[in-house]
Structures are given as C-alpha cells and as structure tokens.
Coordinates of C-alpha atoms and ligand atoms in Angstrom, one line a residue:
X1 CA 28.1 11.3 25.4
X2 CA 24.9 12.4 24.3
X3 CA 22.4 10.5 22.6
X4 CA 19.3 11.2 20.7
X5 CA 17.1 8.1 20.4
X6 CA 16.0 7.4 16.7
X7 CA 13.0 5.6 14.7
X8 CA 14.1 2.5 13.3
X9 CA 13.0 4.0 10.0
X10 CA 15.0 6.4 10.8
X11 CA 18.2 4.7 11.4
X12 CA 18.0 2.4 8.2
X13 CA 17.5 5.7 5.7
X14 CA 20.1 7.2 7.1
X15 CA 22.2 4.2 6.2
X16 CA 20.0 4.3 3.0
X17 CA 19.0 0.8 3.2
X18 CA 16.6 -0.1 0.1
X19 CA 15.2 -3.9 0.4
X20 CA 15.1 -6.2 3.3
X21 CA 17.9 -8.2 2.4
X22 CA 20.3 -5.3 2.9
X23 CA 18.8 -5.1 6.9
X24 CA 22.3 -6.4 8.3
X25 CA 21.8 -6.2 12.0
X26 CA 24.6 -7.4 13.2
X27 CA 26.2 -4.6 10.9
X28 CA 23.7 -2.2 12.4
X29 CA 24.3 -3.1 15.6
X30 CA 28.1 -2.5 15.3
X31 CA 27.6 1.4 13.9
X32 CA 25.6 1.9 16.9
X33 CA 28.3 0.6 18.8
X34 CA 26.9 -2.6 20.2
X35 CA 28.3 -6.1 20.2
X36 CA 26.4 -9.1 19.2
X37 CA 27.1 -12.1 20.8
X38 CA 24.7 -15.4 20.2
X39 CA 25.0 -18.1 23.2
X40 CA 22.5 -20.7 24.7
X41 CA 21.1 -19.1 27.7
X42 CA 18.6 -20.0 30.4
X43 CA 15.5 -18.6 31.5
X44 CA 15.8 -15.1 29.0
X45 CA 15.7 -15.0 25.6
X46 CA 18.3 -12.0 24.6
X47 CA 19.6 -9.5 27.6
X48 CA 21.7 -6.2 26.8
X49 CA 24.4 -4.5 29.2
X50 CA 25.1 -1.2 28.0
X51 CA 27.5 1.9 29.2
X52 CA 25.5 4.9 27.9
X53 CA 28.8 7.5 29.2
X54 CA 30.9 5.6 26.4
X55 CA 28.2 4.1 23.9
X56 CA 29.0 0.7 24.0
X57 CA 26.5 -2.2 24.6
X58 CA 26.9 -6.2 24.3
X59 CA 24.0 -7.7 23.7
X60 CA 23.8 -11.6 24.1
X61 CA 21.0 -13.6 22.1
X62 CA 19.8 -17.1 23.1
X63 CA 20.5 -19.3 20.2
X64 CA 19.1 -22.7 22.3
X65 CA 16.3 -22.9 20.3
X66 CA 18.0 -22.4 16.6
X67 CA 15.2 -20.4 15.4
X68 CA 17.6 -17.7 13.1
X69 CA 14.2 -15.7 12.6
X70 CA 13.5 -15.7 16.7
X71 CA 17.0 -14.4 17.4
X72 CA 16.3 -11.8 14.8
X73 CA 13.7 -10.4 16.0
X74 CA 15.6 -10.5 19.9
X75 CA 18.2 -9.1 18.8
X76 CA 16.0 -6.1 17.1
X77 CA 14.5 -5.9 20.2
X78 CA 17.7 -5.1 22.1
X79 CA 18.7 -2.6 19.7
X80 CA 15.7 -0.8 20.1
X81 CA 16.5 -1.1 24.1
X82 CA 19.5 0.1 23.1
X83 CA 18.1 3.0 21.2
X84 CA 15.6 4.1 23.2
X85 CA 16.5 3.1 27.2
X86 CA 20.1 3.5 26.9
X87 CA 22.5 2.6 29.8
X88 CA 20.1 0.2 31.1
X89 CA 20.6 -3.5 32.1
X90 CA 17.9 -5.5 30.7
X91 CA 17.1 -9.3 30.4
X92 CA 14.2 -9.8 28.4
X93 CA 12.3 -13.1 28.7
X94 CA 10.4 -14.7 25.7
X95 CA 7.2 -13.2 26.9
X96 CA 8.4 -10.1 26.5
X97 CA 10.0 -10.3 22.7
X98 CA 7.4 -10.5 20.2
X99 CA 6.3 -14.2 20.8
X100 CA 2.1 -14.9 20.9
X101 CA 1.6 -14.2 24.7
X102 CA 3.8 -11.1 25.2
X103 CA 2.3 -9.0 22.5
X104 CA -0.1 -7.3 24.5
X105 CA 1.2 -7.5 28.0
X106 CA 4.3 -6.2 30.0
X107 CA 5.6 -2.8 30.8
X108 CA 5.8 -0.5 28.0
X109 CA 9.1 0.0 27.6
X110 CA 8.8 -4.0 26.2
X111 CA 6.4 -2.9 23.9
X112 CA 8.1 0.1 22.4
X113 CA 11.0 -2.2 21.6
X114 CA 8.8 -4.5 20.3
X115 CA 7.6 -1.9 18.1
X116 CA 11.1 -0.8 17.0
X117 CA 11.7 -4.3 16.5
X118 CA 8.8 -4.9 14.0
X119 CA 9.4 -1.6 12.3
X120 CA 13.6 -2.0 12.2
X121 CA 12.8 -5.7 10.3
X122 CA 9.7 -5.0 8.3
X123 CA 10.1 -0.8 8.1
X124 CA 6.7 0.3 6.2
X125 CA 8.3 1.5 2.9
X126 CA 9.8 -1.3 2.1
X127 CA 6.6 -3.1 2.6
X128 CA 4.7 -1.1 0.4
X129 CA 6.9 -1.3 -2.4
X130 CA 6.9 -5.5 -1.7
X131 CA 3.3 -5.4 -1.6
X132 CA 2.4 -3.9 -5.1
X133 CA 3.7 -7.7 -6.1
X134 CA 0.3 -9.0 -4.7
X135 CA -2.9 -8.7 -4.9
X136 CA -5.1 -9.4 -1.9
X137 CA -4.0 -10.1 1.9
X138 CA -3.9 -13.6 2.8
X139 CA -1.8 -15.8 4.4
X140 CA -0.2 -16.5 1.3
X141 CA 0.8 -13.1 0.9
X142 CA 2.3 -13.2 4.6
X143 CA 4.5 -15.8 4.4
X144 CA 5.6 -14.6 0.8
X145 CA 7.0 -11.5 2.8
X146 CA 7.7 -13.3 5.8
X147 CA 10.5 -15.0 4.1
X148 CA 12.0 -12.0 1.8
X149 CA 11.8 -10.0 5.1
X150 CA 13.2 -13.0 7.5
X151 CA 10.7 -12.9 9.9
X152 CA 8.2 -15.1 11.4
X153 CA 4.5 -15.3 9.8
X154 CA 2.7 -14.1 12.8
X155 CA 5.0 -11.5 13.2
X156 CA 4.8 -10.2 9.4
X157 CA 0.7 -11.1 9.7
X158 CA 0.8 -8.5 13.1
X159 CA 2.6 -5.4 11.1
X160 CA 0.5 -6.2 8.0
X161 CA -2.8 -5.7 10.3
X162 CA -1.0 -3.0 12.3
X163 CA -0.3 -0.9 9.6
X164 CA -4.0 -1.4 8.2
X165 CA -3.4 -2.2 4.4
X166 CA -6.8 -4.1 4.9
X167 CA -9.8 -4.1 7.5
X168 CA -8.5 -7.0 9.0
X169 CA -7.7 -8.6 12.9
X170 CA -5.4 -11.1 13.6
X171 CA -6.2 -13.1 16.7
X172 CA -4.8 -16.0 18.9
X173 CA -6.5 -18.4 20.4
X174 CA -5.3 -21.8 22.9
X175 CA -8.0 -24.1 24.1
X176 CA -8.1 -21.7 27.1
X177 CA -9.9 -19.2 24.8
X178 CA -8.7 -16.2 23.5
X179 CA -4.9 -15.1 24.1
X180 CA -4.7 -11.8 22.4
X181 CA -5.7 -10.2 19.4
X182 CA -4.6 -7.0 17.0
X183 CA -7.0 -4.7 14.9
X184 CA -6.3 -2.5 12.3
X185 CA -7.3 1.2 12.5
X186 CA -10.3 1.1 9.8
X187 CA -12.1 -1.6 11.8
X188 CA -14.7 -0.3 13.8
X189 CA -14.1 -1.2 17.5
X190 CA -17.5 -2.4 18.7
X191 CA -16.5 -5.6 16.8
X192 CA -15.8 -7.5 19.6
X193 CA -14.1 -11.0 19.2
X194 CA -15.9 -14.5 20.8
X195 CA -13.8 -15.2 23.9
X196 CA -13.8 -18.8 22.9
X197 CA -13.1 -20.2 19.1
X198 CA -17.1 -21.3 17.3
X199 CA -17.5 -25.1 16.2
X200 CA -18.2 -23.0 13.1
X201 CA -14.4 -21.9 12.7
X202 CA -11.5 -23.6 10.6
X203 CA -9.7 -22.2 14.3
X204 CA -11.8 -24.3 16.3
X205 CA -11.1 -27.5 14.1
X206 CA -6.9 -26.7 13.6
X207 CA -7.0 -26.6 17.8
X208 CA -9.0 -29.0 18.2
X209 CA -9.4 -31.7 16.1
X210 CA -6.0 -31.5 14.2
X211 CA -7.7 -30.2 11.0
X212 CA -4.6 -28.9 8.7
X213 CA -4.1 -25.2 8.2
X214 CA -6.0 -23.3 6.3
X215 CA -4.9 -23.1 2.6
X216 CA -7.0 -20.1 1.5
X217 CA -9.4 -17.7 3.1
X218 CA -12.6 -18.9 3.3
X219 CA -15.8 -16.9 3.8
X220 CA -18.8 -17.0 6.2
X221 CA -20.8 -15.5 8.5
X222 CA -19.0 -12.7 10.6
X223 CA -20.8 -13.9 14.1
X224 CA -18.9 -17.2 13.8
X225 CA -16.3 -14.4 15.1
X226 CA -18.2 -11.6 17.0
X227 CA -20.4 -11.7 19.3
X228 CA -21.7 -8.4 18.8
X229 CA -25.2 -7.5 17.7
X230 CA -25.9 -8.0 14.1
X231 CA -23.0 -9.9 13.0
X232 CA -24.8 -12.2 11.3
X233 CA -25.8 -10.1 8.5
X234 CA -22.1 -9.3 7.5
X235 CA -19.3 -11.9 6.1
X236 CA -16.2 -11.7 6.3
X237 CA -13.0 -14.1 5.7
X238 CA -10.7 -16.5 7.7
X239 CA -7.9 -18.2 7.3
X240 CA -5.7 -19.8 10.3
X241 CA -3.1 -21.6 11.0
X242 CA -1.7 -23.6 14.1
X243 CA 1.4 -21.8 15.8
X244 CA 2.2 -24.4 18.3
X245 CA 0.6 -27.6 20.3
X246 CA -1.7 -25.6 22.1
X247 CA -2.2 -22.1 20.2
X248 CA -3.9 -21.5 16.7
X249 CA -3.3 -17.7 15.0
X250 CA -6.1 -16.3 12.3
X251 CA -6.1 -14.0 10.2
X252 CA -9.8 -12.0 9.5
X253 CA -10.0 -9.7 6.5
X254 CA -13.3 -7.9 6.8
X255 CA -15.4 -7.3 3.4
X256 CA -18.5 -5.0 4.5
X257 CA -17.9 -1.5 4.8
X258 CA -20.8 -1.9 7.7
X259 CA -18.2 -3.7 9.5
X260 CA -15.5 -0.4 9.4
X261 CA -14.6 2.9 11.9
X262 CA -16.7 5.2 11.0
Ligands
LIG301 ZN1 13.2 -6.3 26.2

C-alpha cells in the first residue's frame, strides 16, 4: 500500500474542516486508519505501532496526568508520526511532544511531528480568520484562542510567534537561566536574549519571588531582555506567566522597527 505523506493543512481541507471545534482527532485518526487508545502509561507520554503494508496504526496516549489538552496535542503528534514516518515503532517521551524543554531539542523527526502537531490543532487559516476578533497580541489574546482551539497557552503563544503575526519572541526561562526561546521571522536576529532573567523583569519576580502573572503587557527598556549593543534605546513589551514550579514563559512583542530583519 502506497502512501503519500500529507500537510496537516492538507488533510483537514480535504475533509473540509472550517473552525477548530470541527478538528475531531480521534475521527481523523480513524479515516487514516489509526486506533486511538488512551491508557496510564509509564516513562512515555504517547507511543504508535503501525503496519505501513496494511495502513493500520494504534496509537496509545498516556492519560496519567488528565491534562485533555496534553493528550491532544500527543496524540497530534503520533498522527503526524503516522503521516510522515509510517511503519515505524515509536515511543515518544514528554520531552519530545511539544512540552517547554523538548521544543528545541531531539532528533528531527520529533520536531517535524511537532510541527504537524501544532499546524493539525491550530492550522494557520483558521487562525487568521480567529484573529480578526482581536486587536493586539497579548496573552490575553493567547489564551482566548487557546481555549476555542483546545490547546495549551504556550503552545498557542509558540505558533502565534512562529507564524509572525507580530515582531515578537516567546522565551522560557527556570532559575537555571534560559531553557529555550522562539522568534518570529521579522525580528532581526542579532537580538540576542540575556542568558539569565534581569531583576528588571516581571519574569524574574514570577520565578522568583512568587510575584502573580502578568495581567497585561507592560513596557520598558528592551536591554532588560537583550544583551546586545544598543538595546537600551529601544522598548519593547512583556508579559509572562509562570508554567510550572520551576519555569516561567514570556511573551515579547517588539515596538521599534530598529529592532526588525532587515
Ligand atoms: Zn514522537
């Protein structure tokens, strides 16, 4: 049986799929001949057996945790496994879906079902119809979508970044400095982030002194964030939010064209 991998984007305008509420995976799953199957598991977060000479995949998720936007995003992960490495066994850890520390790192074939993942849940024309409904990009704005499209703040914050519909970065940080970080396209790249957060950041004072998250973007000084020459005569603005006990995730949305690729 042959098998031609698709985009996710792809796959749901085929099935002409319109808004995010219609993104049925388990339904998807089944037309591409996969079986979902939700159990607590140990040590792996989601794992897919497939048979590419007959099409047909089960793919377990671990539902331990009971986070139904986690498993969501595993189980979009597998499919794009599924889509893309066919036939292959795979158990895929929680570094490896999505989640802060994996974003960056592992082998590509993580990432590029990471990718499908994020494109499959928040595909980029449906977001751009959502978005007319607002009018700047804060983390307001992300957690609006991020519950119309099911899907975890950091992870709707990531593709909002990724697909550039501001100059912005998205960062995270743990009190051993910085984790990772994502910048969109218009950014220029000699804006280098400060390897550990400034006393001058709402970051610094979420992680460590308990401040609350932020409620609103605030402005200041853009070397409170880069530690590259000349910083300090540009703003820009932050807003952040803590993730977990030890990890705090901000949001950057640049203001000076000084500031952008050129
Ligand atoms: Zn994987």
């Amino acid at each position: 049986m042959t098998h031609s991998p698709r985009r996710a984007e792809e796959i749901l305008q085929a099935l002409r799929l319109k808004r995010p509420e219609d993104i049925n995976l388990e339904a998807i799953a089944w037309l591409q001949g996969a079986k979902v199957d939700y159990r607590e598991m140990d040590g792996c977060e989601a794992c897919i057996h497939g048979r590419a000479d007959v099409g047909r995949a089960i793919i377990a998720v671990n539902d331990a945790h009971g986070n139904l936007r986690r498993q969501r995003f595993s189980l979009a992960h597998e499919l794009g496994h599924w889509e893309w490495h066919r036939g292959e066994h795979l158990f895929c850890a929680k570094e490896d879906i999505g989640g802060s520390k994996g974003r960056e790192r592992g082998m590509s074939r993580e990432k590029g079902a990471n990718r499908f993942a994020s494109e499959l849940l928040m595909p980029e024309f449906m977001l751009k119809s959502a978005l007319n409904d607002f009018r700047k990009f804060d983390m307001r704005t992300v957690r609006l979508l991020s519950d119309a499209f099911s899907v975890s703040k950091t992870a709707m914050a990531y593709r909002l970044v990724d697909l550039d519909f501001e100059p912005s970065l998205l960062a995270s940080y743990s009190r051993g400095g910085l984790n990772w970080f994502k910048r969109s396209k218009s950014v220029g790249e000699r804006w280098f982030l400060r390897r550990t957060l400034d006393p001058q950041s709402n970051a610094h004072d979420i992680l460590h002194k308990g401040a609350r998250d932020d409620i609103s973007l605030s402005l200041m000084d853009a070397d409170t964030w880069f530690d590259t020459e000349g910083a300090d005569r540009y703003e820009l603005a932050e807003q952040s939010f803590r993730v977990g006990d030890d990890e705090v995730m901000t949001l950057l949305v640049l203001k000076s064209e000084y500031m952008m690729a050129r």
